[in-house]
PDB file of C-alpha atoms in Angstrom:
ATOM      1  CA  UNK A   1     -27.211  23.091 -47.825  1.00 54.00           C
ATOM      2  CA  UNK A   2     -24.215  21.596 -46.322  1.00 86.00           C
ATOM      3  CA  UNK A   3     -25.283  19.774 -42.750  1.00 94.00           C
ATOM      4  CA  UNK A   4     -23.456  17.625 -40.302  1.00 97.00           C
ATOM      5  CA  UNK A   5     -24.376  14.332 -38.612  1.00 97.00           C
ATOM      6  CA  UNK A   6     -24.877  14.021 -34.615  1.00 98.00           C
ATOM      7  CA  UNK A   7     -25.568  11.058 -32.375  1.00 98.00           C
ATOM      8  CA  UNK A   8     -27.444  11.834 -28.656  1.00 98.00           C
ATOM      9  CA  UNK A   9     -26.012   9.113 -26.045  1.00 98.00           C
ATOM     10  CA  UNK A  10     -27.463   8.923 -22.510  1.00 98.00           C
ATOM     11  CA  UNK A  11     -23.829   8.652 -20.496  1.00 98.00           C
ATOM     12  CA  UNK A  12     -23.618   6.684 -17.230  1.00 98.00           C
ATOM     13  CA  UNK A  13     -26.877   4.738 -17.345  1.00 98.00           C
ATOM     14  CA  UNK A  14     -27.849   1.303 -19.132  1.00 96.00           C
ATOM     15  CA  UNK A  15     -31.591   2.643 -19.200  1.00 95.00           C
ATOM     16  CA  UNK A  16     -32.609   5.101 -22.549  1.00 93.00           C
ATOM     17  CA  UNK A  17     -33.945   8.372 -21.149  1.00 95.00           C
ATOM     18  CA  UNK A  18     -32.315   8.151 -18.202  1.00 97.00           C
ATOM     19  CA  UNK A  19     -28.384   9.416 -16.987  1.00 97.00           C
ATOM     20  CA  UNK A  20     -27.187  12.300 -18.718  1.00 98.00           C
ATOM     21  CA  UNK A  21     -27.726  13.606 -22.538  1.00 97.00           C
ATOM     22  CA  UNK A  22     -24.603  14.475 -24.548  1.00 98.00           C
ATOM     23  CA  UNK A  23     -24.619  15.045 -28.306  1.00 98.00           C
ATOM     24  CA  UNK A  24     -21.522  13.943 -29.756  1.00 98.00           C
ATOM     25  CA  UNK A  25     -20.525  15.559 -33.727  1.00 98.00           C
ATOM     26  CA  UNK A  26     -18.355  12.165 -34.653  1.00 98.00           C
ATOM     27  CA  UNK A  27     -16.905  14.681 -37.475  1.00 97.00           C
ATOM     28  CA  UNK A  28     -16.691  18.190 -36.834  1.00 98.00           C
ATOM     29  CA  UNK A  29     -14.388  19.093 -39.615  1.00 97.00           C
ATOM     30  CA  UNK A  30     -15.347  22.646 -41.386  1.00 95.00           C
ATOM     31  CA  UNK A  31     -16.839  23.625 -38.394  1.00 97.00           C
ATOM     32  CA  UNK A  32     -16.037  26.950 -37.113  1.00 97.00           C
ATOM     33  CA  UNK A  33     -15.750  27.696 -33.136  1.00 98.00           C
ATOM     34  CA  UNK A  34     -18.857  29.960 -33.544  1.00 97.00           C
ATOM     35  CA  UNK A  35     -21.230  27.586 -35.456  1.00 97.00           C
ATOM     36  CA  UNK A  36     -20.139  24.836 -32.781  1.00 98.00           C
ATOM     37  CA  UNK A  37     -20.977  26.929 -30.108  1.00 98.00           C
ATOM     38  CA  UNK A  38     -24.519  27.817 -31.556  1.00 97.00           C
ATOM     39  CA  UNK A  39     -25.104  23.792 -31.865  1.00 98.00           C
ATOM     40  CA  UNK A  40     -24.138  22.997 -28.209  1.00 98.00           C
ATOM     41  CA  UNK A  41     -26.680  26.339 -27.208  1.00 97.00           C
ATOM     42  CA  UNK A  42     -29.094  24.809 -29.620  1.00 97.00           C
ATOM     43  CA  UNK A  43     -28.869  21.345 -28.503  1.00 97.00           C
ATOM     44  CA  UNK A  44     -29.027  23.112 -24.759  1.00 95.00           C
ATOM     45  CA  UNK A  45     -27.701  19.925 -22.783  1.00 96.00           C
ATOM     46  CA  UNK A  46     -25.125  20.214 -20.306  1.00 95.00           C
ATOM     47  CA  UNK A  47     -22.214  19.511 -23.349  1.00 97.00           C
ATOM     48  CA  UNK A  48     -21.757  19.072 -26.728  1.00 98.00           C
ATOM     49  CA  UNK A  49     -18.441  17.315 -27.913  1.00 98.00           C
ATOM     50  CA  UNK A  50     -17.051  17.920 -31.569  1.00 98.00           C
ATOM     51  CA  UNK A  51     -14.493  15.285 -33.134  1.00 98.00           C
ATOM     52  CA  UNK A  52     -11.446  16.631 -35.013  1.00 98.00           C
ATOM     53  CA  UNK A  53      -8.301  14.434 -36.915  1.00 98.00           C
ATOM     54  CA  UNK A  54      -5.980  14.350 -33.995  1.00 97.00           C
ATOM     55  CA  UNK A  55      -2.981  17.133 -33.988  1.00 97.00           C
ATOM     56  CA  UNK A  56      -0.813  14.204 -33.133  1.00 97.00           C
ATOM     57  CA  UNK A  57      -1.458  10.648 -35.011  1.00 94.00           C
ATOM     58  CA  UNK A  58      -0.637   8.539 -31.983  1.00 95.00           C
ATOM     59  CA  UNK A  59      -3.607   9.782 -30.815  1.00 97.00           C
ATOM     60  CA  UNK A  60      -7.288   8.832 -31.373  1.00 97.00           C
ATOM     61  CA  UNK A  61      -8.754  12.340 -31.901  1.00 98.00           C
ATOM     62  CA  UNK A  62      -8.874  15.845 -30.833  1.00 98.00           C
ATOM     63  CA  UNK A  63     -12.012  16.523 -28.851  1.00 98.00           C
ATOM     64  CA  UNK A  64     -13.568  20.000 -28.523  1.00 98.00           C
ATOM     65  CA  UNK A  65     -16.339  20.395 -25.296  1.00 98.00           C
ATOM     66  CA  UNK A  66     -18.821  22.793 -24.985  1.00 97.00           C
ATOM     67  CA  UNK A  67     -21.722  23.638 -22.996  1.00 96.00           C
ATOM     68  CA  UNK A  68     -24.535  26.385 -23.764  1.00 95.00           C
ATOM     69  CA  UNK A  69     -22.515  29.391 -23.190  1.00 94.00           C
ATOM     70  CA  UNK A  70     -18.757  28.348 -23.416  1.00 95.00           C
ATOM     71  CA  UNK A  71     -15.415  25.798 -24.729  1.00 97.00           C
ATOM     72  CA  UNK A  72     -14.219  23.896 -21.411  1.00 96.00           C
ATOM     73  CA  UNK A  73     -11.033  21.848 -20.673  1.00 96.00           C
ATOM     74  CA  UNK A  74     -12.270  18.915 -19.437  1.00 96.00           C
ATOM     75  CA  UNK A  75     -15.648  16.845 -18.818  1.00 95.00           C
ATOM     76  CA  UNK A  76     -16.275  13.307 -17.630  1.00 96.00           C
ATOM     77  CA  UNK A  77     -19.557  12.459 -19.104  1.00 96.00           C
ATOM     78  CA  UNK A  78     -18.940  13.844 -22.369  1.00 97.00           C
ATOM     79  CA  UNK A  79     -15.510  11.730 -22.786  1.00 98.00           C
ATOM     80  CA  UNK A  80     -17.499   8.824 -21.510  1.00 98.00           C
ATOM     81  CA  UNK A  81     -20.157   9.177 -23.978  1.00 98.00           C
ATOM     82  CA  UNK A  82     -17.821  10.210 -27.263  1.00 98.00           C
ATOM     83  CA  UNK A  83     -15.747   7.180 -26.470  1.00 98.00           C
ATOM     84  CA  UNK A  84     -19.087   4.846 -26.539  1.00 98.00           C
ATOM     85  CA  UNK A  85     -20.533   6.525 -29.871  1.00 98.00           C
ATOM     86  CA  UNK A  86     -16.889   6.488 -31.622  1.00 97.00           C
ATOM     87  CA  UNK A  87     -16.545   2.680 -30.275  1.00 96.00           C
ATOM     88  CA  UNK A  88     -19.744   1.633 -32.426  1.00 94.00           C
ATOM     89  CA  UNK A  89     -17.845   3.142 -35.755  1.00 94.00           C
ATOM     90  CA  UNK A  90     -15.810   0.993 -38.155  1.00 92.00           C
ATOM     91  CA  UNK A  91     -13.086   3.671 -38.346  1.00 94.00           C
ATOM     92  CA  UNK A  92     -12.405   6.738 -36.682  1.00 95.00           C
ATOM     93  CA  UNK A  93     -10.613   8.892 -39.057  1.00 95.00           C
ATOM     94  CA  UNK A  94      -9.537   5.942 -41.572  1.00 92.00           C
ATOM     95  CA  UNK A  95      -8.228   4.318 -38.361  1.00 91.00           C
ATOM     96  CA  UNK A  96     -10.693   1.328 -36.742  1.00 88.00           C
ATOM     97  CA  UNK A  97     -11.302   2.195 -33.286  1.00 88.00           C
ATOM     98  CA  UNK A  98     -10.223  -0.576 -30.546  1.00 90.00           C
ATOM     99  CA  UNK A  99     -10.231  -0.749 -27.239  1.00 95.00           C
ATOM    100  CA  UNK A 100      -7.890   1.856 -26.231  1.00 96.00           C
ATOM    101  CA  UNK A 101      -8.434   5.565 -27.365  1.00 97.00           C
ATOM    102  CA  UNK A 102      -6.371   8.794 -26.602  1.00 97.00           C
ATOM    103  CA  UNK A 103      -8.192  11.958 -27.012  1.00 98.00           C
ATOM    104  CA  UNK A 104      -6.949  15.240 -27.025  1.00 98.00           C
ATOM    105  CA  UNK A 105      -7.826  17.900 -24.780  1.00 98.00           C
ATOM    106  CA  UNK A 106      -7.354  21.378 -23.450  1.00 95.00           C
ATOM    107  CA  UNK A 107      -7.032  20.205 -19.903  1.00 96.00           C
ATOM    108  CA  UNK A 108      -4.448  17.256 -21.653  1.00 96.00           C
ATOM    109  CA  UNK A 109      -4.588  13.835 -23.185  1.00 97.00           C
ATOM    110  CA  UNK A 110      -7.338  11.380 -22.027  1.00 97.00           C
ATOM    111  CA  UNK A 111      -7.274   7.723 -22.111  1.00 97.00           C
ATOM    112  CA  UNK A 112     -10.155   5.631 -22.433  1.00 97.00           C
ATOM    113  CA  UNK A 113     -10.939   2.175 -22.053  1.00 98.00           C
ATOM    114  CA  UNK A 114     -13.586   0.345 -23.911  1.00 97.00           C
ATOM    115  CA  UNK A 115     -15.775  -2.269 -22.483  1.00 97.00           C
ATOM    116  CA  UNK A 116     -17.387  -4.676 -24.903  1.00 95.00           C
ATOM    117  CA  UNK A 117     -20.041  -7.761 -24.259  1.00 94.00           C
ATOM    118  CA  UNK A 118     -20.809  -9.949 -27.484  1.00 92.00           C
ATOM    119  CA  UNK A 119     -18.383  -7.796 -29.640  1.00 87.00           C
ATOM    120  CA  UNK A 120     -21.153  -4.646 -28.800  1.00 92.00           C
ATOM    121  CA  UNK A 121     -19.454  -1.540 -26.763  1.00 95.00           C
ATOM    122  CA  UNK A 122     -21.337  -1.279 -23.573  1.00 96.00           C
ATOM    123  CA  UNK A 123     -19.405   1.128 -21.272  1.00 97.00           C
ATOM    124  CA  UNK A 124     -16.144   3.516 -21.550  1.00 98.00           C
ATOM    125  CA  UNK A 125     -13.402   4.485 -18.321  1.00 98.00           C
ATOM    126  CA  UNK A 126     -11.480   7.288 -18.622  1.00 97.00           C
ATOM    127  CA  UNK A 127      -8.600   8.726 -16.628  1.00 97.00           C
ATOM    128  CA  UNK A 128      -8.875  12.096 -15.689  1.00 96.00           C
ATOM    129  CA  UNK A 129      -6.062  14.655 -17.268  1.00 95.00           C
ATOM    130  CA  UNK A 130      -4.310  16.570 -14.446  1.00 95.00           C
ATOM    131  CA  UNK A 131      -3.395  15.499 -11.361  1.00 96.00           C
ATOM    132  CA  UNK A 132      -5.639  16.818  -7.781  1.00 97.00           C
ATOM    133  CA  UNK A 133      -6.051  20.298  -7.079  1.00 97.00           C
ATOM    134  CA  UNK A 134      -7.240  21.617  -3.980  1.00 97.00           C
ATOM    135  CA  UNK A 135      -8.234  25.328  -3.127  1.00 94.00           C
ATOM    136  CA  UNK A 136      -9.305  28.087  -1.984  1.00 97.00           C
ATOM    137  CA  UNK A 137     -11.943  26.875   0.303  1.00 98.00           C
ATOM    138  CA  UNK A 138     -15.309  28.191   0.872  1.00 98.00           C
ATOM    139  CA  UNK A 139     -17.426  29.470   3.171  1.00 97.00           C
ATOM    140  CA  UNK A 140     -20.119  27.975   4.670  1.00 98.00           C
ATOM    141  CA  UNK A 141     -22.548  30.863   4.545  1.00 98.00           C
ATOM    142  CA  UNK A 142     -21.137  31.272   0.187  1.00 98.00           C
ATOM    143  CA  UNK A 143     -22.469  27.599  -0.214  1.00 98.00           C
ATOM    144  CA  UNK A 144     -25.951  27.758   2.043  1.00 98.00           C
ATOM    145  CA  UNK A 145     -26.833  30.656  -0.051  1.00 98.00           C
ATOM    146  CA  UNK A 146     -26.123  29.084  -3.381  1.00 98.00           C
ATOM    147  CA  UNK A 147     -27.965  26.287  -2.500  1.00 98.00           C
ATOM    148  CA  UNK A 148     -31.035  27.485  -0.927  1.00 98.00           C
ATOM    149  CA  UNK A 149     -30.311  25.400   2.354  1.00 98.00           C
ATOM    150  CA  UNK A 150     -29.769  26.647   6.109  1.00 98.00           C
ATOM    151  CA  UNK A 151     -25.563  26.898   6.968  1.00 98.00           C
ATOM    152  CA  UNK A 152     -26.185  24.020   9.571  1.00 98.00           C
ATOM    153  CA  UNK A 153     -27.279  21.310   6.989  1.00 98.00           C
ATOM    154  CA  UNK A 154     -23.205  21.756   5.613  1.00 98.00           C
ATOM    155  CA  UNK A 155     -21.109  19.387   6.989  1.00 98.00           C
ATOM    156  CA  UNK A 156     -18.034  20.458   8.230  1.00 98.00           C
ATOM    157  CA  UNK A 157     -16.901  17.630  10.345  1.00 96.00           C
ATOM    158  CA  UNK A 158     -14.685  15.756   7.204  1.00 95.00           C
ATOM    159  CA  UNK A 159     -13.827  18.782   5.536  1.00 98.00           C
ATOM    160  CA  UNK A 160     -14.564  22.221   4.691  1.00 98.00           C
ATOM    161  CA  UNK A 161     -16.452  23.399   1.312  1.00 98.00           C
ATOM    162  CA  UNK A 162     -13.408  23.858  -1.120  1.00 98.00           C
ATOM    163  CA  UNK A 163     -12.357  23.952  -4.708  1.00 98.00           C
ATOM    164  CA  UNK A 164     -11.177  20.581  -6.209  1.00 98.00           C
ATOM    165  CA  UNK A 165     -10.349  19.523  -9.987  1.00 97.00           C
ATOM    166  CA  UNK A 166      -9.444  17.130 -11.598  1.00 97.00           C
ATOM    167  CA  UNK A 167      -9.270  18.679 -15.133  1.00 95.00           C
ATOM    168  CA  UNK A 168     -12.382  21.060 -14.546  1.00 95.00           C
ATOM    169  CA  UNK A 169     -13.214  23.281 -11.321  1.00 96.00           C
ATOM    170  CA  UNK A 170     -16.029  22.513  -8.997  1.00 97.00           C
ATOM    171  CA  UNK A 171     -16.863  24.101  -5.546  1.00 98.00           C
ATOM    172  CA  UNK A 172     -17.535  20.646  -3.502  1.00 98.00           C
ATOM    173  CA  UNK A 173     -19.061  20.712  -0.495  1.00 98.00           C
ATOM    174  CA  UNK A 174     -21.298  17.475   1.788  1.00 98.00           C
ATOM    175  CA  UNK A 175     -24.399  17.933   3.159  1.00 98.00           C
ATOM    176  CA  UNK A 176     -25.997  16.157   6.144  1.00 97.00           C
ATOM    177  CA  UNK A 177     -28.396  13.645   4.791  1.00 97.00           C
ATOM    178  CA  UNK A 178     -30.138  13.048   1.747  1.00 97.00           C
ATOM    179  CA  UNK A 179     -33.050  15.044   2.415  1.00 97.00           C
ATOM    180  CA  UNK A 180     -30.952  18.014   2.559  1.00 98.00           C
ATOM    181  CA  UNK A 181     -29.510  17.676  -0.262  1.00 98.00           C
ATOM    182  CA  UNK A 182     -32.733  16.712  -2.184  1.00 98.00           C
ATOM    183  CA  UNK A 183     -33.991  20.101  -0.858  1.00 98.00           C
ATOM    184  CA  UNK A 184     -31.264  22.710  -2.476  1.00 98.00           C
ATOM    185  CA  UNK A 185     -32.774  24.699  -5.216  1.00 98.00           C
ATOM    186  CA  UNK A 186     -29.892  26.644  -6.765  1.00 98.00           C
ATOM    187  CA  UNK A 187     -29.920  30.326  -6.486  1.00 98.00           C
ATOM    188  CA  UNK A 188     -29.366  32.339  -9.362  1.00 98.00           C
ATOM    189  CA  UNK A 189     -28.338  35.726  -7.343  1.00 98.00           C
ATOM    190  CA  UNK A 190     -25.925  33.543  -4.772  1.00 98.00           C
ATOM    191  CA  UNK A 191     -24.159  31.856  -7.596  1.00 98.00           C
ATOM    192  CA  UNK A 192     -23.479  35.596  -8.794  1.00 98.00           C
ATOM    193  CA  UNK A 193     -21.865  36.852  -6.303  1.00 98.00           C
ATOM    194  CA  UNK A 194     -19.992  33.623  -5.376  1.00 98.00           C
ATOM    195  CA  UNK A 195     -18.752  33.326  -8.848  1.00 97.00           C
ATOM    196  CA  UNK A 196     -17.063  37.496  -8.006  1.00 97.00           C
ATOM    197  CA  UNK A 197     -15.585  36.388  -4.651  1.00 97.00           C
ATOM    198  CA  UNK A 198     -14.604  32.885  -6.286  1.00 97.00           C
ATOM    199  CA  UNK A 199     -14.327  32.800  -9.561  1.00 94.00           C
ATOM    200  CA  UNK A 200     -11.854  30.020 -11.323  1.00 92.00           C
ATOM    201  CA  UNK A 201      -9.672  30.606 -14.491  1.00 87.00           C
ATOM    202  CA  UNK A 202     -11.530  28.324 -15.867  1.00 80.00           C
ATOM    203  CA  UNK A 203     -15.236  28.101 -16.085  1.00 85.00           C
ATOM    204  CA  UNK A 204     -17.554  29.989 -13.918  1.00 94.00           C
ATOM    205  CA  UNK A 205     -18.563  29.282 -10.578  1.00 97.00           C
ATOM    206  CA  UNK A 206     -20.346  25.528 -10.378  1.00 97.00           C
ATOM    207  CA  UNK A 207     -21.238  23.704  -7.462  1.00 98.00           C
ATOM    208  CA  UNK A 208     -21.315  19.890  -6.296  1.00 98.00           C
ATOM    209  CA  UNK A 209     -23.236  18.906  -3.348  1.00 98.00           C
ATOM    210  CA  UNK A 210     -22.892  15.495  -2.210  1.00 98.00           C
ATOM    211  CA  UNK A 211     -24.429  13.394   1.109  1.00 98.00           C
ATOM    212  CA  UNK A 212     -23.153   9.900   2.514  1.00 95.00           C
ATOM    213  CA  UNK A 213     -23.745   7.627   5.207  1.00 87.00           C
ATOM    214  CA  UNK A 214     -21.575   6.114   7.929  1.00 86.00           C
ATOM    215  CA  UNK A 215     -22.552   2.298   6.676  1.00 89.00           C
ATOM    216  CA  UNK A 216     -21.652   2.883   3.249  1.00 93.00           C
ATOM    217  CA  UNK A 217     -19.431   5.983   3.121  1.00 94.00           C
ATOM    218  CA  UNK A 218     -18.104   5.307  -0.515  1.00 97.00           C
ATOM    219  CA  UNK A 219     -21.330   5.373  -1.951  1.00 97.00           C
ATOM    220  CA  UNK A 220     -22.453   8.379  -2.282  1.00 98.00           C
ATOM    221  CA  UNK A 221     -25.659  10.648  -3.242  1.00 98.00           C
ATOM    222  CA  UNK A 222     -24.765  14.022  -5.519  1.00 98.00           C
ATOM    223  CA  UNK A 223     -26.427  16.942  -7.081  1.00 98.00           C
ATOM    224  CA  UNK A 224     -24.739  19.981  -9.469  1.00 98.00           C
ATOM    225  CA  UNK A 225     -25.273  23.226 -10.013  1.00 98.00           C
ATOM    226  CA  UNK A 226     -24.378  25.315 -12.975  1.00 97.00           C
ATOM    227  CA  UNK A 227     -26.921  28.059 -13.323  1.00 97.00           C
ATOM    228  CA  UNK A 228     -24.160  30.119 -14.895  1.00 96.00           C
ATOM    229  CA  UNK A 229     -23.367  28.295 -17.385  1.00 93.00           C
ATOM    230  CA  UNK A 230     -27.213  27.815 -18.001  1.00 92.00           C
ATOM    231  CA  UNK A 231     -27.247  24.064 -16.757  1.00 94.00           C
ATOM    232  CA  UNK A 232     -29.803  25.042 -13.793  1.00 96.00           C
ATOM    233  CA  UNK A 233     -28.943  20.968 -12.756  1.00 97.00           C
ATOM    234  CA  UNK A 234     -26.206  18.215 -13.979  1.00 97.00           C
ATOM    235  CA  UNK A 235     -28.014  14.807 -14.051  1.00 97.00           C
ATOM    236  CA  UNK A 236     -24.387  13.222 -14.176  1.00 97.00           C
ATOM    237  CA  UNK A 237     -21.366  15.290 -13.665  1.00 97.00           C
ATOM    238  CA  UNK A 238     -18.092  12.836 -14.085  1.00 97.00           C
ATOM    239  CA  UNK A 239     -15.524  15.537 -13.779  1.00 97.00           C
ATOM    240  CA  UNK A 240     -16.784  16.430 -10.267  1.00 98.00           C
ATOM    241  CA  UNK A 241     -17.354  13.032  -9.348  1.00 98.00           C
ATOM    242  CA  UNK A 242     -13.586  12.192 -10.445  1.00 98.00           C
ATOM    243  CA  UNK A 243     -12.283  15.616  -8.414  1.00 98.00           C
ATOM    244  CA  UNK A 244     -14.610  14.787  -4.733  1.00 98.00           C
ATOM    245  CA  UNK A 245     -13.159  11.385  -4.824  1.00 98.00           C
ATOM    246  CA  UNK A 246      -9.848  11.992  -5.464  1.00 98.00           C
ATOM    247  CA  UNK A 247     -10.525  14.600  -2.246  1.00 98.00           C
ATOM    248  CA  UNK A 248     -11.943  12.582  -0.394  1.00 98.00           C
ATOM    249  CA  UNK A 249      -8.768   9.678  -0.990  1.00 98.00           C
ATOM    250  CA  UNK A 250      -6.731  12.357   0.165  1.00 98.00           C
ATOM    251  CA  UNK A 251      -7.772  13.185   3.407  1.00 98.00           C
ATOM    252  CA  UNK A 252      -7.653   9.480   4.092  1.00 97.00           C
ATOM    253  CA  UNK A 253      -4.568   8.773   6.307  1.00 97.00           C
ATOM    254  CA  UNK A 254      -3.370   6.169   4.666  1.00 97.00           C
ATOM    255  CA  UNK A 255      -0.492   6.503   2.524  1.00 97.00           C
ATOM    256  CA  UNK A 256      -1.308   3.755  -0.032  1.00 98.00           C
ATOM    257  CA  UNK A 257      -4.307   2.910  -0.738  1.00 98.00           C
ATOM    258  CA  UNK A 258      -6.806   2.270  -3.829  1.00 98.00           C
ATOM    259  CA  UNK A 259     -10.409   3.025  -3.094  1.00 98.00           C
ATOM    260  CA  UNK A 260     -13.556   2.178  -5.605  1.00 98.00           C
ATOM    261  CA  UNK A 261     -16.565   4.362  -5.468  1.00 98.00           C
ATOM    262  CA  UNK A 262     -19.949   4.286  -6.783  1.00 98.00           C
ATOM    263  CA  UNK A 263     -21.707   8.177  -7.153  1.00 98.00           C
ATOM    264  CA  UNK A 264     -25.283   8.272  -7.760  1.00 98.00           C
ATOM    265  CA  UNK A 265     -26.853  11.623  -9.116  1.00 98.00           C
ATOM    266  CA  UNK A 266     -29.695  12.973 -11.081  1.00 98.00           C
ATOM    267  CA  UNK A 267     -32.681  11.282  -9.169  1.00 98.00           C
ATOM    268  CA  UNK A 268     -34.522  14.550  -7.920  1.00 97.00           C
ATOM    269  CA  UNK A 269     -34.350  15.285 -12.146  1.00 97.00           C
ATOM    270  CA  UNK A 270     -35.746  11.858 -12.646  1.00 97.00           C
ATOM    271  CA  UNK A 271     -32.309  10.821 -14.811  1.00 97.00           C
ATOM    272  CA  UNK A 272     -31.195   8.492 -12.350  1.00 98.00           C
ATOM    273  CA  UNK A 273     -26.980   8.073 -13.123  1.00 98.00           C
ATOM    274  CA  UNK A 274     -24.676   5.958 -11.621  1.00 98.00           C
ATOM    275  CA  UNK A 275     -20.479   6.689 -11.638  1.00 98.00           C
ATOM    276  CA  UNK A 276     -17.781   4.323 -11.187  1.00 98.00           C
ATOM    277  CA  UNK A 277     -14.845   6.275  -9.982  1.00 98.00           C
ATOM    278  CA  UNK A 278     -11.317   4.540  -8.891  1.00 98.00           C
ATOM    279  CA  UNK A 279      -8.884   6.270  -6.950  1.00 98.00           C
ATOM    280  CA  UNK A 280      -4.957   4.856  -6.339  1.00 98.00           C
ATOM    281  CA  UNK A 281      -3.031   7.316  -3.608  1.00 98.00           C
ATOM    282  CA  UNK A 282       0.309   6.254  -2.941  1.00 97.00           C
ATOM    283  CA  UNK A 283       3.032   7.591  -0.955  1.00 96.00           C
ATOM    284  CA  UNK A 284       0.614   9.612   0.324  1.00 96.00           C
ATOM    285  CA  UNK A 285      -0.426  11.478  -2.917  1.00 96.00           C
ATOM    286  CA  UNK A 286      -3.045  11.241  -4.953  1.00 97.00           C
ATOM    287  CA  UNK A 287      -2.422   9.533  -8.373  1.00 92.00           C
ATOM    288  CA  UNK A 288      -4.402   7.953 -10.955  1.00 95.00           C
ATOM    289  CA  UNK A 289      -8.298   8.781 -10.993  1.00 98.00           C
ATOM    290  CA  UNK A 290     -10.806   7.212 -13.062  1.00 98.00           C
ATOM    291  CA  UNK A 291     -14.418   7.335 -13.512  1.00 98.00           C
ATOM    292  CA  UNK A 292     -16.687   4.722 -15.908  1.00 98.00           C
ATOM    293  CA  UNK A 293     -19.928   4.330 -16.814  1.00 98.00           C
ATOM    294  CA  UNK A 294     -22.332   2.703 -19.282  1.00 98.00           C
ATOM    295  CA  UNK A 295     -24.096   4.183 -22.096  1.00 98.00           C
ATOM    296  CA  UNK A 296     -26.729   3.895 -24.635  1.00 97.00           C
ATOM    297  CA  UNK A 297     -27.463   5.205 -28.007  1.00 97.00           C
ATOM    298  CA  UNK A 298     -30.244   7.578 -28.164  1.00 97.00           C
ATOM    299  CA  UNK A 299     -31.067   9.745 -31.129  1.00 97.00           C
ATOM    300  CA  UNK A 300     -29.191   9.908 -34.464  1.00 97.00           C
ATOM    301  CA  UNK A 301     -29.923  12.999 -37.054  1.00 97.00           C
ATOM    302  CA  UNK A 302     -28.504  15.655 -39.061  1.00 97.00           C
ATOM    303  CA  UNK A 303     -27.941  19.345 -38.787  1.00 96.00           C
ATOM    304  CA  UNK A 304     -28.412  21.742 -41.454  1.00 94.00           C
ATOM    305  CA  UNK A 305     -25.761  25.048 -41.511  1.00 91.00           C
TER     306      UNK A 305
END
């Protein structure tokens, strides 16, 4: 029976059983789109990455992402979290990893950075693909309903609910407090119906709800909902981390300016996460994004096909 080999990392979090669960297939080769979308549904986490030869050998590798139900662009944890696991091999491909890696997307190439203490990889920082996108925005009443709160905890006062990516599409929108946001309960039904008035090219319909506070307004508290892509909750979402902050940068008025931020999600789930994300504007425009995180090793094991 032939079988492939998987390692489980838990991405942006130094603490096993806590941040959020990726299973990473260091070498997917043989593997056909369907069987690789039955292991990400079997595995049932928010993604599954799969690790091809590189089309291009400049490159590191070619990475495939998918989550339960579908192949998307882009992710930030899973990049974090294949970088870490591929770090900890002697070669990737014939080729011994360093500290640099280039990974090839649908959404574009991704560069990585490795951190190391004692020799040991510890953390990974990658650089989102594409530059900002902003749009359409979205209505207060769309994003009250999806997420189970009244339209008056939605904050309005910095900026409007809107659509903002990075690489991958999320709805983004900030809530009053934390309480508020520790209250939403995605709603099945809502996310239907926003998901026909708003749906992106890519993905379906996701949602990331975030609440700060006026002493420390670059740290922020964040929740995400995916219900239709059968992640009810993220408990670490990088991509949408990456696309709010680059936002948020941009509505700043100064021109040039590089701004660190520290996102903290996945406590209501009890997989407490913590995101690095760096943002450089300059000229007034948005321009490198990264996000970074540490990670641990969790399960290692085979699948049978």
């Amino acid at each position: 029976m032939h079988s492939v080999d998987y390692v489980t990392v838990d991405v942006f979090t130094a603490e096993r059983f806590a941040g959020n669960q990726l299973a990473v297939i260091p070498d997917a080769r043989g593997l056909s789109d369907q069987q690789m979308q039955a292991i990400a549904t079997e595995f049932g986490y928010s993604e599954v990455t799969f690790v091809l030869p590189p089309e291009d050998p400049t490159n590191t590798a070619r990475v495939r992402i998918f989550t339960p139900t579908t192949e998307i662009p882009f992710a930030g944890h899973p990049n974090v979290g294949t970088a870490f696991v591929l770090g900890w091999q002697a070669e990737i491909f014939g080729s011994a990893p360093g500290d640099h890696l280039r990974f090839e997307e649908r959404a574009g190439l991704v560069e990585v950075a490795l951190s190391r203490a004692d020799g040991a990889v510890t953390s990974a920082r990658i650089v989102a693909p594409r530059p900002l996108s902003i749009g359409p925005m979205i209505d207060v009443e769309t994003i009250a309903a999806c997420a189970m709160v009244p339209p008056d905890a939605v904050r309005t006062d910095n900026h409007f609910p809107v659509r903002v990516s990075v690489g991958l599409p999320f709805a983004v929108a900030e809530l009053k407090d934390v309480a508020a946001l520790s209250a939403a309960r995605p709603n099945v039904t809502a996310f239907e119906a926003a998901n026909k008035r708003y749906k992106p090219d890519e993905d379906s319909f996701s949602l990331f709800l975030y609440a700060r506070s006026t002493e420390n307004p670059w740290r922020l508290r964040a929740r995400m909902f995916a219900p239709l892509d059968n992640v009810i909750e993220d408990p670490a979402t990088g991509s949408a981390s990456a696309a709010l902050s680059a936002y948020l940068v941009s509505l700043l008025p100064e021109d040039t300016i590089d701004v660190d931020l520290t996102i903290e999600q996945g406590v209501e789930m009890g997989r407490r996460s913590i995101i690095e994300v760096s943002v450089s504007k300059y000229g007034g425009v948005v321009g490198r994004t990264s996000i970074a995180g540490a990670c641990v090793i969790a399960m290692r094991g085979s699948i049978s096909l």
